Amino acid sequence: MLIIAASWHISSKPTVPLPNFQHADKAVHCVCFAALSFWIAFACGTRKSALIRLALPIFFTSFYGIVDEVHQHFTPGRTCSVFDWIFDTVGAVLGSIAFYIFCIFLIRLKTNSSQHKE
């Protein structure tokens, strides 16, 4: 929830300082929404099916991307962009996959740890 509140606050500002490289805004969208998706996946839990761990965070994060873009439409100095939403969704996919890989790593680590104790 903290990530969403921070995102909402930042997108309420007319301008936001960005890194100085081409398409920096798209990279920022991707990274921020990847982080959001990762933590939504964490909230969904590690014992759920792979589909739930992947699909739900992507869906909710992408949906929030739409809400955020509509919000920016009504913010002076900002625009609503389908391309920003696409990068929000790409970030959502990457964050969800990162959490899934993290879960696999933890499971393997736990399995290896328990095998060494025997």
mmCIF file of C-alpha atoms in Angstrom:
data_model
loop_
_atom_site.group_PDB
_atom_site.id
_atom_site.type_symbol
_atom_site.label_atom_id
_atom_site.label_comp_id
_atom_site.label_asym_id
_atom_site.label_seq_id
_atom_site.Cartn_x
_atom_site.Cartn_y
_atom_site.Cartn_z
ATOM 1 C CA MET A 1 0.000 0.000 0.000
ATOM 2 C CA LEU A 2 2.931 2.308 0.706
ATOM 3 C CA ILE A 3 4.168 1.888 -2.887
ATOM 4 C CA ILE A 4 0.733 2.789 -4.265
ATOM 5 C CA ALA A 5 0.469 5.828 -1.974
ATOM 6 C CA ALA A 6 3.932 7.024 -3.035
ATOM 7 C CA SER A 7 3.106 6.432 -6.694
ATOM 8 C CA TRP A 8 -0.176 8.332 -6.383
ATOM 9 C CA HIS A 9 1.572 11.230 -4.676
ATOM 10 C CA ILE A 10 4.291 11.415 -7.345
ATOM 11 C CA SER A 11 1.813 11.183 -10.212
ATOM 12 C CA SER A 12 -0.132 14.079 -8.664
ATOM 13 C CA LYS A 13 2.796 16.428 -9.300
ATOM 14 C CA PRO A 14 2.932 18.429 -12.549
ATOM 15 C CA THR A 15 6.549 17.425 -13.180
ATOM 16 C CA VAL A 16 8.842 14.745 -11.842
ATOM 17 C CA PRO A 17 12.639 14.754 -12.157
ATOM 18 C CA LEU A 18 13.805 11.810 -14.229
ATOM 19 C CA PRO A 19 17.194 10.294 -15.055
ATOM 20 C CA ASN A 20 18.842 11.854 -18.087
ATOM 21 C CA PHE A 21 18.654 9.188 -20.794
ATOM 22 C CA GLN A 22 16.371 8.444 -23.710
ATOM 23 C CA HIS A 23 13.013 6.912 -22.652
ATOM 24 C CA ALA A 24 13.852 7.338 -18.957
ATOM 25 C CA ASP A 25 10.155 7.760 -18.170
ATOM 26 C CA LYS A 26 9.391 4.319 -19.616
ATOM 27 C CA ALA A 27 12.225 2.753 -17.611
ATOM 28 C CA VAL A 28 10.939 4.405 -14.442
ATOM 29 C CA HIS A 29 7.427 3.114 -15.128
ATOM 30 C CA CYS A 30 8.769 -0.383 -15.703
ATOM 31 C CA VAL A 31 10.932 -0.468 -12.557
ATOM 32 C CA CYS A 32 8.319 1.043 -10.253
ATOM 33 C CA PHE A 33 5.543 -1.241 -11.425
ATOM 34 C CA ALA A 34 7.862 -4.265 -11.274
ATOM 35 C CA ALA A 35 8.449 -3.458 -7.602
ATOM 36 C CA LEU A 36 4.721 -3.073 -7.012
ATOM 37 C CA SER A 37 3.991 -6.387 -8.704
ATOM 38 C CA PHE A 38 6.734 -8.148 -6.726
ATOM 39 C CA TRP A 39 5.224 -7.018 -3.423
ATOM 40 C CA ILE A 40 1.676 -7.823 -4.512
ATOM 41 C CA ALA A 41 2.932 -11.316 -5.372
ATOM 42 C CA PHE A 42 4.495 -11.471 -1.908
ATOM 43 C CA ALA A 43 1.124 -10.536 -0.399
ATOM 44 C CA CYS A 44 -0.554 -13.313 -2.407
ATOM 45 C CA GLY A 45 1.688 -15.819 -0.651
ATOM 46 C CA THR A 46 4.230 -18.397 -1.677
ATOM 47 C CA ARG A 47 2.006 -21.431 -1.215
ATOM 48 C CA LYS A 48 -0.460 -20.530 -3.915
ATOM 49 C CA SER A 49 -0.403 -22.080 -7.350
ATOM 50 C CA ALA A 50 2.021 -20.715 -9.910
ATOM 51 C CA LEU A 51 -0.878 -19.226 -11.850
ATOM 52 C CA ILE A 52 -2.062 -17.218 -8.855
ATOM 53 C CA ARG A 53 1.470 -16.102 -7.978
ATOM 54 C CA LEU A 54 1.976 -14.880 -11.545
ATOM 55 C CA ALA A 55 -1.443 -13.789 -12.818
ATOM 56 C CA LEU A 56 -2.977 -11.948 -9.873
ATOM 57 C CA PRO A 57 -0.074 -9.543 -9.314
ATOM 58 C CA ILE A 58 0.119 -8.828 -13.041
ATOM 59 C CA PHE A 59 -3.624 -8.186 -13.251
ATOM 60 C CA PHE A 60 -3.799 -5.934 -10.185
ATOM 61 C CA THR A 61 -0.646 -4.008 -11.067
ATOM 62 C CA SER A 62 -1.721 -3.497 -14.674
ATOM 63 C CA PHE A 63 -5.155 -2.370 -13.494
ATOM 64 C CA TYR A 64 -3.533 0.115 -11.119
ATOM 65 C CA GLY A 65 -1.474 1.326 -14.098
ATOM 66 C CA ILE A 66 -4.726 2.175 -15.895
ATOM 67 C CA VAL A 67 -6.082 3.965 -12.817
ATOM 68 C CA ASP A 68 -2.819 5.903 -12.472
ATOM 69 C CA GLU A 69 -2.834 6.951 -16.131
ATOM 70 C CA VAL A 70 -6.439 8.171 -15.879
ATOM 71 C CA HIS A 71 -5.463 10.050 -12.709
ATOM 72 C CA GLN A 72 -2.604 11.709 -14.595
ATOM 73 C CA HIS A 73 -5.063 12.807 -17.297
ATOM 74 C CA PHE A 74 -6.650 15.085 -14.683
ATOM 75 C CA THR A 75 -3.317 16.307 -13.271
ATOM 76 C CA PRO A 76 -2.107 19.625 -14.757
ATOM 77 C CA GLY A 77 1.142 19.153 -16.651
ATOM 78 C CA ARG A 78 0.690 15.366 -16.972
ATOM 79 C CA THR A 79 -0.787 13.215 -19.704
ATOM 80 C CA CYS A 80 -2.532 9.879 -19.960
ATOM 81 C CA SER A 81 -0.443 7.559 -22.139
ATOM 82 C CA VAL A 82 -1.191 4.067 -23.351
ATOM 83 C CA PHE A 83 2.563 3.596 -23.815
ATOM 84 C CA ASP A 84 3.177 4.348 -20.135
ATOM 85 C CA TRP A 85 0.503 1.769 -19.257
ATOM 86 C CA ILE A 86 2.209 -0.780 -21.536
ATOM 87 C CA PHE A 87 5.468 -0.252 -19.642
ATOM 88 C CA ASP A 88 3.562 -0.452 -16.353
ATOM 89 C CA THR A 89 2.287 -3.846 -17.471
ATOM 90 C CA VAL A 90 5.707 -4.994 -18.684
ATOM 91 C CA GLY A 91 7.040 -4.053 -15.250
ATOM 92 C CA ALA A 92 4.172 -5.992 -13.656
ATOM 93 C CA VAL A 93 5.123 -9.106 -15.632
ATOM 94 C CA LEU A 94 8.798 -8.733 -14.734
ATOM 95 C CA GLY A 95 8.059 -8.185 -11.039
ATOM 96 C CA SER A 96 5.748 -11.158 -10.864
ATOM 97 C CA ILE A 97 8.268 -13.390 -12.622
ATOM 98 C CA ALA A 98 11.028 -12.118 -10.319
ATOM 99 C CA PHE A 99 8.977 -13.099 -7.276
ATOM 100 C CA TYR A 100 8.229 -16.519 -8.763
ATOM 101 C CA ILE A 101 11.947 -17.104 -9.374
ATOM 102 C CA PHE A 102 12.652 -15.893 -5.839
ATOM 103 C CA CYS A 103 10.181 -18.488 -4.499
ATOM 104 C CA ILE A 104 11.833 -21.261 -6.493
ATOM 105 C CA PHE A 105 15.211 -20.167 -5.116
ATOM 106 C CA LEU A 106 13.870 -20.256 -1.543
ATOM 107 C CA ILE A 107 12.335 -23.693 -2.042
ATOM 108 C CA ARG A 108 15.598 -25.069 -3.412
ATOM 109 C CA LEU A 109 17.546 -23.443 -0.608
ATOM 110 C CA LYS A 110 15.207 -24.963 1.974
ATOM 111 C CA THR A 111 15.366 -28.385 0.285
ATOM 112 C CA ASN A 112 19.166 -28.322 0.149
ATOM 113 C CA SER A 113 19.340 -27.170 3.764
ATOM 114 C CA SER A 114 17.107 -29.988 4.981
ATOM 115 C CA GLN A 115 19.057 -32.578 2.965
ATOM 116 C CA HIS A 116 22.313 -31.512 4.589
ATOM 117 C CA LYS A 117 20.843 -31.944 8.074
ATOM 118 C CA GLU A 118 20.051 -35.615 7.477
#
